[in-house]
Coordinates of C-alpha atoms and ligand atoms in Angstrom, one line a residue:
M1375 CA 217.1 99.5 187.1
L1376 CA 219.3 100.3 184.0
R1377 CA 222.2 101.0 185.4
D1378 CA 221.8 96.9 186.8
Y1379 CA 220.9 95.6 183.6
F1380 CA 224.1 96.8 181.5
P1381 CA 226.8 95.4 183.7
T1382 CA 225.0 91.5 184.3
F1383 CA 223.4 90.9 181.2
I1384 CA 226.2 92.5 178.7
G1385 CA 229.4 93.0 181.2
R1386 CA 228.9 89.6 182.7
S1387 CA 227.0 87.3 181.0
T1388 CA 227.5 88.2 177.0
Y1389 CA 231.0 89.2 177.5
A1390 CA 232.2 86.4 179.3
N1391 CA 231.4 84.6 175.6
P1392 CA 233.8 84.2 173.9
L1393 CA 231.9 85.6 170.7
F1394 CA 233.2 89.1 172.4
N1395 CA 236.8 88.9 172.4
S1396 CA 238.2 91.2 170.9
I1397 CA 235.5 93.8 172.0
T1398 CA 236.5 96.4 174.5
P1399 CA 233.4 96.7 176.4
I1400 CA 233.2 100.7 177.9
F1401 CA 230.2 102.0 180.5
H1402 CA 228.9 105.2 181.2
L1403 CA 225.8 104.7 183.4
A1404 CA 224.6 106.9 185.5
E1405 CA 223.5 106.6 189.2
N1406 CA 220.2 106.5 190.5
L1407 CA 218.2 107.1 187.2
P1408 CA 214.5 107.6 188.1
P1409 CA 212.2 104.7 187.7
M1410 CA 211.0 103.8 184.1
L1411 CA 208.5 101.6 183.5
A1412 CA 209.5 98.7 181.5
N1413 CA 209.8 94.8 181.5
E1414 CA 213.3 93.0 182.6
Q1415 CA 213.1 90.5 180.0
L1416 CA 212.0 92.9 176.7
I1417 CA 215.1 95.2 178.1
K1418 CA 217.3 91.9 178.7
Q1419 CA 216.2 91.3 174.8
L1420 CA 216.7 95.0 173.1
I1421 CA 220.4 95.2 175.2
V1422 CA 221.7 91.8 174.0
N1423 CA 219.7 92.5 170.3
L1424 CA 221.8 96.0 169.7
A1425 CA 224.8 94.7 171.5
L1426 CA 225.3 91.4 169.3
N1427 CA 224.4 93.8 166.0
A1428 CA 227.7 95.6 166.8
R1429 CA 229.8 92.6 167.6
D1430 CA 229.0 91.6 164.4
A1431 CA 229.3 96.1 162.9
M1432 CA 232.6 95.0 164.3
P1433 CA 234.4 91.7 162.7
A1434 CA 238.0 92.7 164.1
G1435 CA 237.3 93.9 167.1
G1436 CA 236.4 97.7 168.8
R1437 CA 235.0 98.9 171.6
L1438 CA 231.4 98.8 172.0
T1439 CA 230.2 102.1 175.2
F1440 CA 226.8 101.7 176.8
E1441 CA 225.9 105.2 178.2
T1442 CA 222.9 106.3 179.8
A1443 CA 221.6 109.1 181.0
C1444 CA 218.5 111.6 182.7
E1445 CA 217.5 114.3 180.4
A1446 CA 215.3 116.5 182.6
S1447 CA 216.0 119.6 180.1
G1448 CA 212.6 119.1 178.3
P1449 CA 208.8 118.7 179.2
Q1450 CA 208.9 116.3 180.0
P1451 CA 212.5 113.7 182.0
M1452 CA 213.6 110.9 180.1
I1453 CA 216.2 108.5 180.1
C1454 CA 218.5 108.5 177.2
C1455 CA 220.1 105.2 176.4
T1456 CA 223.1 104.3 174.1
V1457 CA 224.9 102.3 172.1
T1458 CA 227.9 102.9 170.4
D1459 CA 230.1 100.9 168.5
T1460 CA 233.6 101.8 166.4
G1461 CA 232.6 99.0 163.8
V1462 CA 231.6 99.2 159.8
G1463 CA 228.4 102.0 159.6
I1464 CA 225.5 101.7 158.3
P1465 CA 225.4 103.5 155.0
P1466 CA 223.0 106.1 154.5
E1467 CA 220.4 104.3 152.1
H1468 CA 220.0 100.9 155.2
Q1469 CA 219.2 103.5 157.5
E1470 CA 215.8 104.0 156.6
K1471 CA 214.9 100.1 156.8
I1472 CA 217.5 98.5 159.4
F1473 CA 213.7 98.1 161.5
D1474 CA 211.8 96.7 158.9
P1475 CA 211.1 93.0 159.5
F1476 CA 213.5 90.4 157.7
F1477 CA 215.9 93.7 157.0
T1478 CA 219.2 92.3 156.6
T1479 CA 222.9 92.7 155.1
K1480 CA 224.0 89.5 157.0
K1481 CA 224.4 86.1 154.6
Q1482 CA 221.7 83.7 154.5
G1483 CA 220.7 81.4 157.8
K1484 CA 222.9 84.0 159.7
G1485 CA 220.4 86.8 160.0
T1486 CA 216.7 86.7 160.5
G1487 CA 216.7 90.5 160.4
L1488 CA 214.2 90.6 163.0
G1489 CA 216.5 91.7 165.7
L1490 CA 216.1 95.2 165.6
S1491 CA 212.2 95.4 164.9
N1492 CA 212.0 93.7 167.8
V1493 CA 214.2 96.4 169.6
H1494 CA 212.0 99.0 167.4
R1495 CA 209.1 97.4 169.2
I1496 CA 210.0 97.0 172.5
V1497 CA 211.0 100.8 172.7
E1498 CA 207.4 101.5 171.7
L1499 CA 205.5 99.8 174.3
F1500 CA 207.3 101.5 177.2
G1501 CA 206.4 105.1 175.2
G1502 CA 210.3 105.8 174.0
R1503 CA 211.5 106.5 170.7
I1504 CA 215.2 105.5 168.8
S1505 CA 217.5 107.1 166.4
L1506 CA 220.6 106.5 165.2
I1507 CA 223.5 107.8 163.8
S1508 CA 225.8 106.4 161.2
S1509 CA 229.8 107.0 159.1
P1510 CA 230.2 104.0 156.7
G1511 CA 233.4 103.1 158.4
Q1512 CA 233.8 104.4 161.4
G1513 CA 230.2 103.5 163.8
T1514 CA 227.2 103.1 164.9
T1515 CA 225.0 105.2 167.6
F1516 CA 222.2 103.5 168.8
T1517 CA 219.7 106.0 171.0
I1518 CA 216.9 105.4 172.7
R1519 CA 214.6 107.9 175.0
F1520 CA 212.3 106.9 177.2
P1521 CA 209.9 108.0 179.3
V1522 CA 210.9 108.8 182.9
M1523 CA 207.6 106.8 185.0
P1524 CA 205.8 109.8 186.7
P1525 CA 205.4 110.3 190.8
P1526 CA 202.6 108.3 191.6
G1527 CA 199.7 110.3 191.8
E1528 CA 200.9 112.8 189.1
H1529 CA 198.5 113.1 186.3
S1530 CA 199.9 113.8 183.0
A1531 CA 198.6 117.0 181.5
Ligands
ATP3018 N1 225.4 98.2 164.8 C1 225.2 98.2 163.6 N2 226.3 98.3 163.0 C2 226.2 97.6 161.5 N3 225.2 97.3 160.8 C3 224.1 97.6 161.6 C4 224.0 97.6 163.0 N4 222.8 97.3 163.5 C5 222.5 96.5 162.6 N5 223.0 97.1 161.1 C6 222.3 96.4 160.3 O1 221.0 96.6 160.5 C7 220.4 95.1 159.8 C8 219.3 94.8 160.5 O2 219.5 94.2 161.5 P1 218.8 93.1 162.9 O3 219.2 93.4 163.9 O4 217.1 93.6 162.4 O5 218.7 92.0 162.2 P2 220.7 91.1 161.5 O6 221.2 92.0 163.0 O7 220.1 90.9 160.0 O8 219.6 90.0 161.7 P3 218.6 89.1 163.4 O9 219.3 90.0 164.4 O10 217.9 88.5 163.0 O11 220.1 87.8 163.8 C9 221.6 94.1 159.5 O12 222.0 93.0 158.6 C10 222.9 95.5 159.2 O13 223.3 95.4 158.3
MG3019 MG1 220.4 91.7 165.0

């Protein structure tokens, strides 16, 4: 499912937008990911919010990489999605605040500061976790892990 979402919402519609002109999208999307619990509109919102933030972080252009993979090594298999930009990065003192509602560094009238708080809410709704790694001047990677949906009839311990 995620494999379909990324190219559809980011590759075609979002990147057809001239606002994304100077940004090179790169996709490393796993095939045959196991199913996860999700809602199409909310996952779309999540991806678009991360992509728009990445775009804003790369005013002079850059690379925006989307990656999906299944991690089966832990106690519970997870679907791992990363969104990486080569933008301005997020200073350490902002990293703990960016998921707060209304936290924004954008000019008045430009950002509401609700994008990432929405992303956080959506991730939690489907039992996932989000984290980030960022180096000022080099870029940012957001990593989201969602639990794989157990096969029908299987009860979690
Ligand atoms: N990829 C990124 N690179 C650099 N900074 C980022 C990135 N993503 C988020 N930020 C920082 O986190 C802040 C909060 O992001 P969030 O998406 O919640 O709000 P916003 O983008 O400012 O406004 P809105 O999403 O409502 O238009 C941003 O203002 C910016 O400072
Ligand atoms: Mg935003």
